[in-house]
PDB file of C-alpha atoms and ligand atoms in Angstrom:
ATOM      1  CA  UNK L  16       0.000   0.000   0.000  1.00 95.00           C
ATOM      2  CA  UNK L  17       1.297   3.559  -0.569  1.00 98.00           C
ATOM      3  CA  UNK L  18       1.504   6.135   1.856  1.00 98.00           C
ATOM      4  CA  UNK L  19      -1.437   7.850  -0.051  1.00 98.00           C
ATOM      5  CA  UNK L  20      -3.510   5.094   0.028  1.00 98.00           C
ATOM      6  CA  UNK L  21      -2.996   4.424   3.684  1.00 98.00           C
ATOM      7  CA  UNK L  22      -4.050   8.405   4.126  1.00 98.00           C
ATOM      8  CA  UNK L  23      -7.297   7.443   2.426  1.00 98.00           C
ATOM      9  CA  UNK L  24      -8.116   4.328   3.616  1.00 98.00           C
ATOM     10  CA  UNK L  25      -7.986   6.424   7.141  1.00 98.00           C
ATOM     11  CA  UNK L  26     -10.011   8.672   6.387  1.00 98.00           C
ATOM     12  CA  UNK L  27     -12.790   5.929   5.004  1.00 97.00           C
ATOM     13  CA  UNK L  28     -12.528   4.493   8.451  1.00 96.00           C
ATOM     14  CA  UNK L  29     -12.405   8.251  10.710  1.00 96.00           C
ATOM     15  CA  UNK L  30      -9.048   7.230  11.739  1.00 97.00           C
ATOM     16  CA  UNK L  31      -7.137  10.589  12.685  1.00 98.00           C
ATOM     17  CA  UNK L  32      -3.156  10.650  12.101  1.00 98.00           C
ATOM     18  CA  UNK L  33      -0.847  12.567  13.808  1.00 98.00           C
ATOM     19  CA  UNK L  34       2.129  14.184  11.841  1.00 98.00           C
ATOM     20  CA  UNK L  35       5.588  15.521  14.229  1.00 97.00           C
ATOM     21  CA  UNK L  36       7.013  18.409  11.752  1.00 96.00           C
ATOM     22  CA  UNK L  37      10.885  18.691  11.944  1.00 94.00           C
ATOM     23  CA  UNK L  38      12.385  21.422  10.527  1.00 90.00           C
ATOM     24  CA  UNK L  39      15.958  20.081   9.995  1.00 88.00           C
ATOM     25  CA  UNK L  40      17.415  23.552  10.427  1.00 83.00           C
ATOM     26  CA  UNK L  41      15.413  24.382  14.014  1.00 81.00           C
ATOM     27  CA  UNK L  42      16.137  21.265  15.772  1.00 78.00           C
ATOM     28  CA  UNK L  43      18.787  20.794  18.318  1.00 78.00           C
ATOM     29  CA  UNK L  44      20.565  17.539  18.410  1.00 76.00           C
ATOM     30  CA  UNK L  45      19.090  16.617  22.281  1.00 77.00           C
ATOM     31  CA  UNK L  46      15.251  17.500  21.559  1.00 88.00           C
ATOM     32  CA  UNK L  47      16.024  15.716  18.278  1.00 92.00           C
ATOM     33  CA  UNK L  48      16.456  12.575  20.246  1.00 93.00           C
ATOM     34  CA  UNK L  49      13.888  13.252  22.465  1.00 95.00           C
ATOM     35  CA  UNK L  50      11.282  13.730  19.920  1.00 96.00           C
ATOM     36  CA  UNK L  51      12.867  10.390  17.871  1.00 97.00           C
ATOM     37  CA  UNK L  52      12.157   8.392  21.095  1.00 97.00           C
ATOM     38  CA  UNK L  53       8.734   9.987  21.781  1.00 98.00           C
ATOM     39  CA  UNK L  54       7.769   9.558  18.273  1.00 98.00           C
ATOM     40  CA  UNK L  55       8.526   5.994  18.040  1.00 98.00           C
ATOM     41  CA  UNK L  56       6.973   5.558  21.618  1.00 98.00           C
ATOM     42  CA  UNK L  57       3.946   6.809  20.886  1.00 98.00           C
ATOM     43  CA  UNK L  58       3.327   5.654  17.178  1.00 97.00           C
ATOM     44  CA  UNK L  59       3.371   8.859  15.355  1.00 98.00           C
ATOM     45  CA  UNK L  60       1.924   8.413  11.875  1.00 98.00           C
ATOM     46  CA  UNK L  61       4.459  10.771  10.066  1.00 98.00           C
ATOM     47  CA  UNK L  62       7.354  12.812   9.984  1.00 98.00           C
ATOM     48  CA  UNK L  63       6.841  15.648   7.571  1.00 97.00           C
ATOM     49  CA  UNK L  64      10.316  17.387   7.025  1.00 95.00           C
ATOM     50  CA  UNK L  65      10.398  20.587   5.738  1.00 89.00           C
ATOM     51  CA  UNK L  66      11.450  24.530   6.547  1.00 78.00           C
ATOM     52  CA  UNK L  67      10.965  27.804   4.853  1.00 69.00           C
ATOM     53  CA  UNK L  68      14.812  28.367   4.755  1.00 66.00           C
ATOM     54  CA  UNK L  69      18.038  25.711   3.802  1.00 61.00           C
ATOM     55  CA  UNK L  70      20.068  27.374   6.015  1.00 63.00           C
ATOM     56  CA  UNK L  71      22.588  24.275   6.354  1.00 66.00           C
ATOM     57  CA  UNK L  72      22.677  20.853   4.898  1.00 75.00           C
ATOM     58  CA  UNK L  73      21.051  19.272   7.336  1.00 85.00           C
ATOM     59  CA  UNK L  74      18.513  17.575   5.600  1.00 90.00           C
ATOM     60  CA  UNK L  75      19.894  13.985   4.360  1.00 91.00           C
ATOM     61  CA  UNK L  76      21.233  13.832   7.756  1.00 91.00           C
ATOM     62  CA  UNK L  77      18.274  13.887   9.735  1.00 93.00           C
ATOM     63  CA  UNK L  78      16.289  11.886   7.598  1.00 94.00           C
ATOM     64  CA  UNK L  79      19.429   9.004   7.656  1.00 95.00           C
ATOM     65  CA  UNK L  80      19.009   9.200  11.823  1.00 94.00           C
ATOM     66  CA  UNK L  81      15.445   8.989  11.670  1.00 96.00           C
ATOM     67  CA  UNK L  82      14.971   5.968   8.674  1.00 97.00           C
ATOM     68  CA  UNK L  83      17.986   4.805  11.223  1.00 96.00           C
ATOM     69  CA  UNK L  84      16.053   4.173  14.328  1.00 96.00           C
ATOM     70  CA  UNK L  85      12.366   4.094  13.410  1.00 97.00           C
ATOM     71  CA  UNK L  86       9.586   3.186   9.951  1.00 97.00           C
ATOM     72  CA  UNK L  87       7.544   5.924  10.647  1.00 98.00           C
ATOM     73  CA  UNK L  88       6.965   7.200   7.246  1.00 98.00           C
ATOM     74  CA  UNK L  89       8.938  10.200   6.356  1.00 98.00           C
ATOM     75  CA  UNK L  90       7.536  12.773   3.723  1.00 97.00           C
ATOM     76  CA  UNK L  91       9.376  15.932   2.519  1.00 96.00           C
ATOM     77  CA  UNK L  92       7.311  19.246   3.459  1.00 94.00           C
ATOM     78  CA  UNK L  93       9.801  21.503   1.166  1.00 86.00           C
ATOM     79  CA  UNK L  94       9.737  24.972   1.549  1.00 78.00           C
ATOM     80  CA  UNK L  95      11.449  25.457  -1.914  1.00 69.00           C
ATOM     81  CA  UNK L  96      12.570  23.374  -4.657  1.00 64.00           C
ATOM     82  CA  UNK L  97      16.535  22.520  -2.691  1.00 66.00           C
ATOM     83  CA  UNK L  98      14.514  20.818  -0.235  1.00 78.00           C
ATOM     84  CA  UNK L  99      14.500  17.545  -2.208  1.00 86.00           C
ATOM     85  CA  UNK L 100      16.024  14.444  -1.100  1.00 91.00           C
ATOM     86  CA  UNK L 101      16.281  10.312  -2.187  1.00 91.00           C
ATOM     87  CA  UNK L 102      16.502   9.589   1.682  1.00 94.00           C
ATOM     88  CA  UNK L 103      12.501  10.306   2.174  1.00 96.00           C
ATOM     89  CA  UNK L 104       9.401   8.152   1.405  1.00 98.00           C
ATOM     90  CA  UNK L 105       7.035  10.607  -0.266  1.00 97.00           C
ATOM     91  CA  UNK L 106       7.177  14.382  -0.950  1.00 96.00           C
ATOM     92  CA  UNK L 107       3.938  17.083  -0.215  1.00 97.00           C
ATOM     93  CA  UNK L 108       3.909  18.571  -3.714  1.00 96.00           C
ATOM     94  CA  UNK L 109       2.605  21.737  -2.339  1.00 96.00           C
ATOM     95  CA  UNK L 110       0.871  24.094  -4.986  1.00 96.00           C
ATOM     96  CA  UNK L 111      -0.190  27.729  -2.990  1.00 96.00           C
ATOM     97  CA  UNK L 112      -3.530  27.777  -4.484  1.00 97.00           C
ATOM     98  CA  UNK L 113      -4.716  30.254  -1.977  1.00 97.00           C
ATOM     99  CA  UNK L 114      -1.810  32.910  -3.461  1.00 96.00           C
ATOM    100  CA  UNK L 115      -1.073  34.114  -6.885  1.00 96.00           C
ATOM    101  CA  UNK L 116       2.387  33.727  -7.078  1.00 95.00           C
ATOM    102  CA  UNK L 117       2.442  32.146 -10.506  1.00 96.00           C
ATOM    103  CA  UNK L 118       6.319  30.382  -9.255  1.00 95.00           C
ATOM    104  CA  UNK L 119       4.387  28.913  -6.345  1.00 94.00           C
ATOM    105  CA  UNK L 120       1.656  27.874  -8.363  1.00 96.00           C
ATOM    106  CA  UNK L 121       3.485  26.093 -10.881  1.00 96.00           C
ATOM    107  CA  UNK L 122       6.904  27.484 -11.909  1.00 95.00           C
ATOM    108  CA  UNK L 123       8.911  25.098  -9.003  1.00 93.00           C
ATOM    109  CA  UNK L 124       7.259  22.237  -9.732  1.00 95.00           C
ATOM    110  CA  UNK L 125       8.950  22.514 -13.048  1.00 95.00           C
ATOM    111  CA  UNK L 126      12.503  23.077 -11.760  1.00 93.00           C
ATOM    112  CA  UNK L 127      11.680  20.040  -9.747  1.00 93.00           C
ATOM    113  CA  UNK L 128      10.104  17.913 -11.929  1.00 96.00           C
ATOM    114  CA  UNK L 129      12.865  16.133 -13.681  1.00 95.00           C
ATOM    115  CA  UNK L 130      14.414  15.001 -10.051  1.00 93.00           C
ATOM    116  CA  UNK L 131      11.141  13.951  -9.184  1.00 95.00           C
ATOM    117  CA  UNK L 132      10.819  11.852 -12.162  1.00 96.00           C
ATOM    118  CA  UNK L 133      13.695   9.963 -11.362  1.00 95.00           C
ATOM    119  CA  UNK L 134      13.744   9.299  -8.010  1.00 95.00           C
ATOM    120  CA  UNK L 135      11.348   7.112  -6.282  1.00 96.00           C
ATOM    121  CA  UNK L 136       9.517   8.852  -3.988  1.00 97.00           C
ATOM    122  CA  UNK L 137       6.140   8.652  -3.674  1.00 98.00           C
ATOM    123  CA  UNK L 138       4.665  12.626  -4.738  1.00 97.00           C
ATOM    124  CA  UNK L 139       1.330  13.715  -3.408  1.00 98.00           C
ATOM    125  CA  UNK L 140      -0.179  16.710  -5.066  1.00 98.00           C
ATOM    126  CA  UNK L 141      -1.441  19.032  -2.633  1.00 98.00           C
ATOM    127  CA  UNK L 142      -3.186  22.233  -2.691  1.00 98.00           C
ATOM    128  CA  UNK L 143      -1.699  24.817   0.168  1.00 97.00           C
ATOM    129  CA  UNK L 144      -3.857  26.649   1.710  1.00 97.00           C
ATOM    130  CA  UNK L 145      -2.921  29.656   3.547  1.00 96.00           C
ATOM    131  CA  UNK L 146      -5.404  31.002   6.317  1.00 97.00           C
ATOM    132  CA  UNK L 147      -5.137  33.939   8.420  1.00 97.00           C
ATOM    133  CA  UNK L 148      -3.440  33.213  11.634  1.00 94.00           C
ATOM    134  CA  UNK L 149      -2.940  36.233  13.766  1.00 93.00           C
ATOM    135  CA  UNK L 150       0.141  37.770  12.712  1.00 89.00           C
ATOM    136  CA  UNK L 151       2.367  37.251  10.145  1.00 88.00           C
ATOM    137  CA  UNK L 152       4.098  34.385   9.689  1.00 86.00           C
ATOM    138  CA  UNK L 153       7.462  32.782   7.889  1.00 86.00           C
ATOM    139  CA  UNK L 154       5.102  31.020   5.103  1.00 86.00           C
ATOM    140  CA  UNK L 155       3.227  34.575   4.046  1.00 86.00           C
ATOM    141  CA  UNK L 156       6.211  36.215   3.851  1.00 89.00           C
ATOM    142  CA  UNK L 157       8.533  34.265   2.068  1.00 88.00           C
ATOM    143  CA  UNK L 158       5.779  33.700  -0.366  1.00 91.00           C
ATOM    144  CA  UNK L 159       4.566  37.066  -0.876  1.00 90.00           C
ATOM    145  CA  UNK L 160       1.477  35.821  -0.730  1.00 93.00           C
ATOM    146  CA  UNK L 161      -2.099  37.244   1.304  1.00 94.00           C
ATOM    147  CA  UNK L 162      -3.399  34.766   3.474  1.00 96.00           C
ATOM    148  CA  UNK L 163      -7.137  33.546   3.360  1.00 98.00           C
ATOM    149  CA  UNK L 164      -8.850  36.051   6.291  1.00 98.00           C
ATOM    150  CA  UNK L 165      -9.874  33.473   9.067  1.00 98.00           C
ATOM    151  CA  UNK L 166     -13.713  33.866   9.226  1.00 98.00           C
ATOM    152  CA  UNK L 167     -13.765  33.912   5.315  1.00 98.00           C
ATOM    153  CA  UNK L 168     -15.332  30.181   5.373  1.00 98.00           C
ATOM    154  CA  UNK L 169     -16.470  30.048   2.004  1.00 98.00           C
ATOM    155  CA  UNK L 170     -13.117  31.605   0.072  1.00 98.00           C
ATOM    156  CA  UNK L 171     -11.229  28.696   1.947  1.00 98.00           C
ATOM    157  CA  UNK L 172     -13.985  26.330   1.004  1.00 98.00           C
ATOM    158  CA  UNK L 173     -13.815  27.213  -2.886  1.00 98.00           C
ATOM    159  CA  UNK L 174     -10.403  27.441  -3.186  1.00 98.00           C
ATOM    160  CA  UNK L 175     -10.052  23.754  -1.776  1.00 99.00           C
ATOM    161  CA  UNK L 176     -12.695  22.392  -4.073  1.00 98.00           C
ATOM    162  CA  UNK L 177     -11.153  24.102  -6.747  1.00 98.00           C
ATOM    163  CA  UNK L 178      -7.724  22.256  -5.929  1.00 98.00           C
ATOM    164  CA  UNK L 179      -9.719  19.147  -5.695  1.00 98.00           C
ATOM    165  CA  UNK L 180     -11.022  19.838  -9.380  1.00 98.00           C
ATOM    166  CA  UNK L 181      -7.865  20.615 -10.490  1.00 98.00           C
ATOM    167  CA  UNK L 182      -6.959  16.859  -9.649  1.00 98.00           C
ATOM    168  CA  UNK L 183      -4.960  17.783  -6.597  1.00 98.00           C
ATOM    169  CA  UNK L 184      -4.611  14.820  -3.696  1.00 98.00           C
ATOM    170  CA  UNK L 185      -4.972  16.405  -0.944  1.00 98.00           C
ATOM    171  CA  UNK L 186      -5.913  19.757   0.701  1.00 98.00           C
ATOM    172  CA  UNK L 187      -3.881  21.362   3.740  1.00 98.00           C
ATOM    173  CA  UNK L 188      -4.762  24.133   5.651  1.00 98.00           C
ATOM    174  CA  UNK L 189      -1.954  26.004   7.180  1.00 96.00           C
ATOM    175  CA  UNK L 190      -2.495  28.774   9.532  1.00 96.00           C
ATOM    176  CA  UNK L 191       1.511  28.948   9.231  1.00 92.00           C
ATOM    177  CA  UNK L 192       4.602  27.610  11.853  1.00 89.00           C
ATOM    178  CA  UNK L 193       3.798  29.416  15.034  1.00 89.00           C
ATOM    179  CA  UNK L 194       0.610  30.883  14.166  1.00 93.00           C
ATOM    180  CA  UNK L 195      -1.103  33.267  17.338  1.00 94.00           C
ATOM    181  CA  UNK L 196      -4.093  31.383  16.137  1.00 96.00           C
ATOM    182  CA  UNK L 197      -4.593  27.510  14.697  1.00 98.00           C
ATOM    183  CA  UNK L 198      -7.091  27.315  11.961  1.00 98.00           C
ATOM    184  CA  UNK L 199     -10.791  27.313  13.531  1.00 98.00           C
ATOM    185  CA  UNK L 200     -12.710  24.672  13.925  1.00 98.00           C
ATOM    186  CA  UNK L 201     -15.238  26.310  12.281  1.00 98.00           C
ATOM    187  CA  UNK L 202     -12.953  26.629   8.821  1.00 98.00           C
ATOM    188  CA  UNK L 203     -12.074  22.648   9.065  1.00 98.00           C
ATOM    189  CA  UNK L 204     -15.486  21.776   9.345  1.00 98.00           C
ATOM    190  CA  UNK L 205     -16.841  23.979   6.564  1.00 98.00           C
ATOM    191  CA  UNK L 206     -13.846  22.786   4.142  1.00 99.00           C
ATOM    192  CA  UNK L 207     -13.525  19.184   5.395  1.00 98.00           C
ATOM    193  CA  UNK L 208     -17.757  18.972   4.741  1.00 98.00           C
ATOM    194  CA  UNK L 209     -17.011  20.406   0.973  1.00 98.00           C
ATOM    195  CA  UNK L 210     -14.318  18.206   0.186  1.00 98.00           C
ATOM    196  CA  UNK L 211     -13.520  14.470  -0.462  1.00 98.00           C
ATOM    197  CA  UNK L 212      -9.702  14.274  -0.669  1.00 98.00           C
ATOM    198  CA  UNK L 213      -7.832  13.791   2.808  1.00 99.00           C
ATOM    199  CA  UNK L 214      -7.776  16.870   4.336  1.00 98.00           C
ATOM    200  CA  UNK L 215      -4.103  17.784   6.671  1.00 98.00           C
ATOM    201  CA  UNK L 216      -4.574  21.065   8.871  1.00 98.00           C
ATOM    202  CA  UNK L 217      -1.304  22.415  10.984  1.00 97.00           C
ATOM    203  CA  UNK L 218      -0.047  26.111  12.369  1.00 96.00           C
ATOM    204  CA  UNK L 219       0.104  26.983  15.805  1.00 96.00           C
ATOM    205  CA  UNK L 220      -1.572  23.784  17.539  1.00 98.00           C
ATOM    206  CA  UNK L 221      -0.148  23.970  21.060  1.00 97.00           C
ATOM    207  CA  UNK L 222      -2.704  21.520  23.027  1.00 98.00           C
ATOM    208  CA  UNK L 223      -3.820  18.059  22.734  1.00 98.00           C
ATOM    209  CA  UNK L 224      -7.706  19.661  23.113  1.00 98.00           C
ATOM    210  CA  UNK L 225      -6.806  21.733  20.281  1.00 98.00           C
ATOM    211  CA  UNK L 226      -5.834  18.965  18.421  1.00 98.00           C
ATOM    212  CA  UNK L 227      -8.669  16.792  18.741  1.00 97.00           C
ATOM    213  CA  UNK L 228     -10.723  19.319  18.492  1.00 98.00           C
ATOM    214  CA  UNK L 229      -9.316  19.947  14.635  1.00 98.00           C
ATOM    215  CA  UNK L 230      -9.699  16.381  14.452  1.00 98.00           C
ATOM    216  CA  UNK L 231     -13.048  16.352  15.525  1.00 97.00           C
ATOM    217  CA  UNK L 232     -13.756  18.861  13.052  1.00 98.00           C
ATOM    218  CA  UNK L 233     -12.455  16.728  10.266  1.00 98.00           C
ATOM    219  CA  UNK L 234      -9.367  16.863   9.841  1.00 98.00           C
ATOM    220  CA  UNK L 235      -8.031  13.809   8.852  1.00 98.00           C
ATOM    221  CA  UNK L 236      -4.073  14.744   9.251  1.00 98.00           C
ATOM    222  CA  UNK L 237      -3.061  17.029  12.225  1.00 98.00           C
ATOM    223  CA  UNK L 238       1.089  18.262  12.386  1.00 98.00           C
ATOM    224  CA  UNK L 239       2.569  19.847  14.756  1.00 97.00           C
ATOM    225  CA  UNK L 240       5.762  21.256  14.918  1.00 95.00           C
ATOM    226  CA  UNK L 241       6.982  24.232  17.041  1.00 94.00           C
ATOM    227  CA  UNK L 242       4.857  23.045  20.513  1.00 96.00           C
ATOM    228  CA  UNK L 243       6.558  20.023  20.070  1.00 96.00           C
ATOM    229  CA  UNK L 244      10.240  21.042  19.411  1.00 92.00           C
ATOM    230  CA  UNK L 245       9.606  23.377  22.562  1.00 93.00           C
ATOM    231  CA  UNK L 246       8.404  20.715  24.734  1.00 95.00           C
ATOM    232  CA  UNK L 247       9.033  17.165  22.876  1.00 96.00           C
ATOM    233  CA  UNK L 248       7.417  14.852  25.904  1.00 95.00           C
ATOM    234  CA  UNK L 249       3.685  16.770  24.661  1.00 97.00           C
ATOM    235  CA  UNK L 250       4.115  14.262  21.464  1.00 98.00           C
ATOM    236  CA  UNK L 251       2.290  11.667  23.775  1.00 98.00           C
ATOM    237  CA  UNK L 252      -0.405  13.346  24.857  1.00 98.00           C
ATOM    238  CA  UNK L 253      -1.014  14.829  21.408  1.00 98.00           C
ATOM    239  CA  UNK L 254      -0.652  11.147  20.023  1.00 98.00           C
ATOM    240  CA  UNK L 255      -3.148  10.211  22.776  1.00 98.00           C
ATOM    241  CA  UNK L 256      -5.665  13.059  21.830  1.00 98.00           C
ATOM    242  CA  UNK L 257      -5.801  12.320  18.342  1.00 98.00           C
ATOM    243  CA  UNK L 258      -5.581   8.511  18.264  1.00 97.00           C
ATOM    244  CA  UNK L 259      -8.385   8.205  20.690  1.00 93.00           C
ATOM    245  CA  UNK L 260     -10.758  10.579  19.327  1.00 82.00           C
ATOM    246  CA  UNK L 261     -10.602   7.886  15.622  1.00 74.00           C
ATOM    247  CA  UNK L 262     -11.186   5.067  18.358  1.00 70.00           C
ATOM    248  CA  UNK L 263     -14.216   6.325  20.028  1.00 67.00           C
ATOM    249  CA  UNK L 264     -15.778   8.034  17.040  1.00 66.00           C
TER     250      UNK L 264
HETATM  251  C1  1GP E  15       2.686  22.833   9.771  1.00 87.70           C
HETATM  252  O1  1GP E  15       3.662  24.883   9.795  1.00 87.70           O
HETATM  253  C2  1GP E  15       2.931  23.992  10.543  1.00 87.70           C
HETATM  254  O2  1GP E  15       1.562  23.090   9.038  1.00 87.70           O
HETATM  255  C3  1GP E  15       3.537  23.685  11.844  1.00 87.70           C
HETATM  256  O3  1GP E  15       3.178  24.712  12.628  1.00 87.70           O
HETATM  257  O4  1GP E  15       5.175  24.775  14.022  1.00 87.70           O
HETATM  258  O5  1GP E  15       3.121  26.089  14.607  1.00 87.70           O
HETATM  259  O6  1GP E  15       3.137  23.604  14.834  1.00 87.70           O
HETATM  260  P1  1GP E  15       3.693  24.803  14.122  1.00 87.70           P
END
């Protein structure tokens, strides 16, 4: 089974999967450990990799330790076209459909293309959606892009059926890394109800409540990423939230 077909076999059964984001040039070598062992611990779904800036060449490195110690599934989250790499299992092939920045609409995925071609990871077209979260964040502004306003419901909602029309896999809803506000519940509903591709939603989830609430709503991928580098040993409870909201539902 692929990785995408595991993702929507989930979903046909309400089972909620928990994503730990690693940004390979914000993590320090001891949480790194900590979240490895946590990760494993607590069966994590998936490790999305991915930054807005290559700052170092950290990437194959953590992606070697990780495929190293653990099978969690590890998919590339690439904040530009460098962040590419053989060592992963599947790539996010992120189009910005909520922006109109033509290069991340289409133009990188042409740079990339050939590489992707060749290698053999597994890519999953997604359309990125970019909500309002509060302030700005590293995502709106190193893609010169507006965000969706948070309480416009039905702009988010049209612009993910539109991505799911254009053919695209999957939707995610990003209220960006360390958003002052996670996507509402609200948004995920109304989207998750329009849509029938798997739907991911991360950006300033700090709580397990908060993340079974989103789950609740319908998303059927929740990440986290900054709440977890700050405090690794919350992976469990998050794991706990969002597992045991697909048991009981
Ligand atoms: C993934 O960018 C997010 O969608 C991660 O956000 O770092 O705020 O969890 P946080």
């Amino acid at each position: 089974m692929t990785i995408y077909e595991d993702i929507v076999e989930a979903k046909k059964q309400s089972t909620k999967k928990f994503g730990v984001l690693i940004d390979p040039d914000q993590i320090r070598l001891q949480s790194f450990e900590t979240v490895l062992e946590q990760a494993i611990h607590h069966r994590v779904d998936y490790f999305f990799i991915g930054g807005s800036l290559v700052v170092n060449n950290k990437l194959d490195d953590v992606l070697q330790t990780i495929r190293q110690q653990s099978t969690i599934p590890l998919i590339l989250f690439p904040g530009n076209s460098f962040q590419l790499s053989h060592e992963a299992d599947a790539l996010l092939f992120l189009s910005l459909i909520s922006g109109r920045n033509p290069e991340l609409l289409i133009g990188k995925h042409v740079v990339a293309a050939p590489f992707l071609k060749k290698s053999s990871l597994e890519v999953m077209s997604t359309g990125y959606i970019l909500i309002d979260g509060g302030k700005p964040t590293t995502v709106s502004y190193m893609s010169n892009t507006t965000p969706i306003p948070a309480d416009k419901y039905d702009i988010a909602l049209c612009t993910a059926l539109a991505g799911e029309l254009l053919g695209l896999k999957m939707i995610y809803l990003e209220g960006g890394s360390g958003a002052q506000n996670p996507v509402s519940t609200k948004l995920v509903k109304t989207v998750s109800d329009g849509i029938s591709v798997p739907l991911i939603v991360g950006g300033g989830i700090k709580t397990p409540e908060k993340a079974q609430a989103i789950a609740a709503a319908g998303a059927d991928i929740i990440i986290v990423g900054n709440a977890i580098e700050h405090n690794p040993l919350l992976i469990g409870e998050m794991a706990d939230a969002i597992h045991s909201y697909s048991r009981v539902n």
